[in-house]
Amino acid sequence: MNKALWTLKGKSILVVDDFPDIRALVREMLKNFGATTIDVARNAEQCLELLADKRYDVVLCDYNLGDGKDGQQILEEARVRELVPYSSIFIMITAENTMNMVMGAVEYEPDAYLSKPFTQVVLESRLRKLEQKKAVLREISAAMDARNLERALALCEQSLTQEKKHYFDIMKLRGDLQMRLHSFEAARAIFDEVIAIRPLSWALLGRGKALYELGEHAEAEQSFREAIAANAHFVAAFDWLARAEQAQGRIEAAQQTLKQAVELSPKNTARQKTLAEVSLKTNDLATAEAAYKAVVVEGRHSIHRKPKDFGAFAELKVHLDKPQEAAKLLGAVGREFKHASGEDQLMAAMVESKIAGALGQDDVSAAALDRAMELHAKHPGTLRSEDALDLAASCFAAGRKEEAVGLMQAAVRSHHEDPAFLEQARAVFDQAGLADEGEQLIDTEHQAMIRLNNEGVALARDGKLRDSVVLFLKAAQSMPENTTINLNAAQSLLMLMSRQGADPRSLEQVRIYLTRVRGQAANQDRFDKIYNQYRQLATGTE
């Protein structure tokens, strides 16, 4: 890139800092680079609102923003909500250099850090280098932003023949894309190719993840250990090492691994949650209590903190004979999620009902259960089937059998071919003293789903493709977790497009259905066949 011609003209930029003077200073620097479209935010709330509303080419975000979320938590939430495109540059600015800050922020992969104070020359140099890299990956990033992972992968492979400077960046993207596409053998081969050249920690981690997904847990563990040996502060490798240890039945070892990771990066709420859950399995209640406190209290601004965490923490407090502390959590969960999404409000009501019941507050428990059922009716489709089993169990315990049975019917219908889930459903009926009735309901719903699928297949076979599509699309809308329904909906749409021509909207719908069921081993052969049909049609429209 020609230095004399470099400019930020035409770029959309967001500056986030809680001090007006700093915002003005950075804004002036950016204007000197030719930037004209510069928005500013003084806190996380403003920043996230702007990110949700507008696409920025560059985000310059301070780490310490006073009360509320910090820069790490902004980046954390932006990644989860996909508010920062792959093509954007996100730079974290900080006057702090503590290990907790650096390790916390690096996990969500900002493009760069800038330490305060910095000069205009330093900012220009950093932006130039990042823009050069983004320019090389622009087409790939655009495909990823469009969620066209297959095209992004093809572009990566094409770029390797032209671009040598960013070879490792492109190889990392290739491996990550194959992982996201559940092509684990292909991902493993890519990471092995990188390791043969240079044993980079991210490649060792990637190889381990691919091996883990392929069921090679011992080999995966070795790869994770090699990644940690290459970079002792690579906390993501500790997380995956703990998974591999758990998969091999070594729960105590997994707990110790997670403890090491938490010491390195204590601000990661999701990791603290995992440590709490694993510590309960080892009956290390003190560690579980401390980890849940980190989630519920210290992680109060994290997007990963959920109503269920309050419930698990409160249950532990009751078990530890600390009812007053459990009662505080009962009050807190309602306040914290009062203005949350419909799903979180529903889960909060469920948690309140359960905590109050454990504390013997029957009236409070009943009122919270009423609220949960009202929210369930108001926001259909937001309750995952496993959570529906919990809600049904609460209804059974409160003598609300009709509502419980309705929840069980819907949950079983969505998982009529999942033996593990059906066993969980049987356990709920057994606990309610309705084992025989539960077995009959499971059989009835199973047969009903077989008839529905047969009807749709028969319509397609008889040439009534539109009727088949309508039937399966309606079923997929009401049962988004049903694997067979999703595959049939995808296949019926593909058959219709094969006859009438492909269109972007229908192709996107097929992609959604396939994404829901990708990686389920029991249906892998059928998935691969339908997926190949989808790619043939999608390629013809590019």
XYZ file of C-alpha atoms in Angstrom, residues 90-298:
209
model
C -11.224 -3.997 16.266
C -8.446 -2.387 18.303
C -8.418 -2.486 22.097
C -6.938 0.609 23.743
C -5.760 0.418 27.318
C -3.708 2.126 29.967
C -3.649 -1.165 31.902
C -1.260 -4.024 31.302
C -2.243 -6.450 34.054
C -2.221 -10.157 33.213
C -5.959 -10.444 33.958
C -6.774 -7.712 31.466
C -4.487 -8.964 28.716
C -5.498 -12.618 29.061
C -9.179 -11.754 29.281
C -9.251 -9.577 26.201
C -6.987 -11.738 24.037
C -9.423 -14.651 24.238
C -11.871 -12.771 22.042
C -9.166 -11.902 19.523
C -9.054 -8.163 18.947
C -7.015 -7.333 15.874
C -4.531 -5.334 17.943
C -3.810 -3.502 21.217
C -2.723 0.073 21.706
C -1.244 1.171 25.004
C -2.024 4.665 26.273
C -0.607 7.130 25.638
C -0.020 6.585 21.924
C 0.963 8.964 19.153
C -0.645 9.630 15.806
C 2.324 7.921 14.142
C 1.784 4.740 16.162
C -1.949 4.695 15.408
C -1.303 5.221 11.698
C 1.266 2.427 11.583
C -1.059 -0.026 13.315
C -4.034 0.820 11.113
C -1.955 0.572 7.932
C -0.736 -2.939 8.749
C -4.190 -4.154 9.716
C -5.763 -2.683 6.596
C -3.185 -4.429 4.425
C -4.018 -7.766 6.033
C -7.779 -7.183 5.800
C -7.414 -6.227 2.137
C -5.842 -9.606 1.353
C -8.688 -11.406 3.133
C -11.489 -9.087 1.948
C -13.323 -11.553 -0.314
C -12.975 -14.343 2.220
C -14.280 -12.072 4.985
C -17.257 -11.040 2.833
C -18.199 -14.691 2.306
C -17.899 -15.383 6.039
C -20.001 -12.326 6.869
C -22.620 -13.696 4.470
C -22.344 -17.055 6.283
C -21.377 -18.725 3.045
C -18.702 -20.879 4.642
C -18.289 -23.080 1.590
C -17.455 -20.105 -0.628
C -15.106 -18.723 2.044
C -13.300 -22.058 2.081
C -12.991 -22.112 -1.723
C -11.612 -18.568 -1.671
C -9.054 -19.564 0.979
C -7.820 -22.390 -1.224
C -7.677 -20.055 -4.213
C -5.763 -17.418 -2.212
C -3.064 -19.893 -1.219
C -1.921 -20.052 -4.835
C -1.530 -16.274 -4.956
C -0.680 -15.080 -1.447
C 2.447 -16.178 0.411
C 2.859 -13.416 3.005
C -0.343 -14.340 4.836
C -0.021 -18.104 4.345
C -0.531 -18.973 8.010
C -3.515 -16.617 8.377
C -5.223 -18.278 5.425
C -4.383 -21.782 6.635
C -5.835 -20.974 10.045
C -9.031 -19.756 8.384
C -9.154 -22.914 6.242
C -8.855 -25.136 9.285
C -11.398 -23.165 11.289
C -13.867 -23.216 8.387
C -13.552 -26.982 8.006
C -14.208 -27.317 11.746
C -17.319 -25.152 11.451
C -18.444 -27.307 8.542
C -17.845 -30.414 10.692
C -15.309 -31.707 8.165
C -13.006 -32.844 10.949
C -10.691 -35.096 8.923
C -10.100 -32.277 6.431
C -9.463 -29.830 9.297
C -6.990 -32.217 10.878
C -5.073 -32.520 7.593
C -4.830 -28.728 7.295
C -3.538 -28.283 10.830
C -1.068 -31.148 10.345
C 0.249 -29.416 7.228
C 0.927 -26.253 9.257
C 2.519 -28.182 12.130
C 4.888 -29.904 9.689
C 6.190 -26.444 8.747
C 6.061 -24.866 12.195
C 4.406 -26.217 15.389
C 2.324 -23.112 16.054
C 0.147 -23.227 19.152
C -3.093 -22.435 17.278
C -2.420 -25.263 14.816
C -1.767 -27.710 17.654
C -5.014 -26.586 19.270
C -6.885 -26.949 15.985
C -5.503 -30.420 15.425
C -6.543 -31.398 18.961
C -10.068 -30.070 18.444
C -10.427 -32.055 15.213
C -9.173 -35.214 16.943
C -11.549 -34.629 19.843
C -14.529 -34.339 17.509
C -13.394 -37.532 15.757
C -13.499 -39.333 19.115
C -9.704 -39.652 19.419
C -9.625 -38.217 22.934
C -6.191 -39.481 24.011
C -4.522 -38.144 20.853
C -6.441 -34.893 21.268
C -5.164 -34.566 24.830
C -1.586 -34.910 23.639
C -2.104 -32.216 21.010
C -3.582 -29.836 23.601
C -0.627 -30.449 25.887
C 1.745 -29.655 23.018
C -0.161 -26.408 22.399
C 0.270 -25.444 26.049
C 3.950 -26.357 25.930
C 4.305 -24.042 22.921
C 2.441 -21.242 24.709
C 1.957 -21.552 28.465
C -0.649 -18.749 28.426
C -2.830 -20.277 25.709
C -5.939 -20.602 27.874
C -8.192 -21.978 25.119
C -5.954 -25.069 25.024
C -6.556 -25.580 28.762
C -10.323 -25.567 28.142
C -10.047 -28.235 25.473
C -7.591 -30.258 27.528
C -10.172 -30.357 30.325
C -12.780 -31.573 27.829
C -10.490 -34.366 26.665
C -9.763 -35.363 30.255
C -13.474 -35.455 31.067
C -14.182 -37.527 27.962
C -11.708 -40.090 29.296
C -13.355 -40.123 32.715
C -10.626 -38.154 34.508
C -12.844 -35.577 36.176
C -10.368 -34.592 38.912
C -7.675 -33.932 36.307
C -10.110 -31.817 34.300
C -10.895 -29.767 37.392
C -7.215 -29.070 38.034
C -6.733 -28.052 34.400
C -9.638 -25.619 34.628
C -8.253 -24.200 37.857
C -5.008 -23.421 36.031
C -6.953 -21.726 33.231
C -8.961 -19.642 35.704
C -5.778 -18.521 37.419
C -4.465 -17.307 34.063
C -7.714 -15.647 32.966
C -10.246 -15.280 35.805
C -12.623 -12.948 33.928
C -13.901 -15.586 31.493
C -17.429 -16.241 32.759
C -18.040 -19.307 30.595
C -14.881 -20.961 31.947
C -15.809 -20.188 35.563
C -19.189 -21.803 34.895
C -17.531 -24.952 33.564
C -15.217 -25.070 36.581
C -18.235 -24.840 38.892
C -20.019 -27.693 37.102
C -16.937 -29.931 37.097
C -16.251 -29.147 40.767
C -19.742 -30.325 41.669
C -18.935 -33.655 40.009
C -15.830 -34.018 42.193
C -17.807 -32.888 45.265
C -15.407 -29.961 45.714
C -18.171 -27.654 46.901
C -15.841 -24.865 48.024
C -14.384 -24.490 44.535
C -17.845 -24.759 42.988
C -19.126 -22.023 45.291
C -16.228 -19.700 44.442
C -16.635 -20.325 40.718
C -20.382 -19.689 40.774
C -19.718 -16.476 42.683
C -17.352 -15.428 39.884
C -20.128 -16.127 37.369
C -23.061 -14.543 39.185
C -21.434 -11.678 41.093
C -18.155 -10.819 39.391
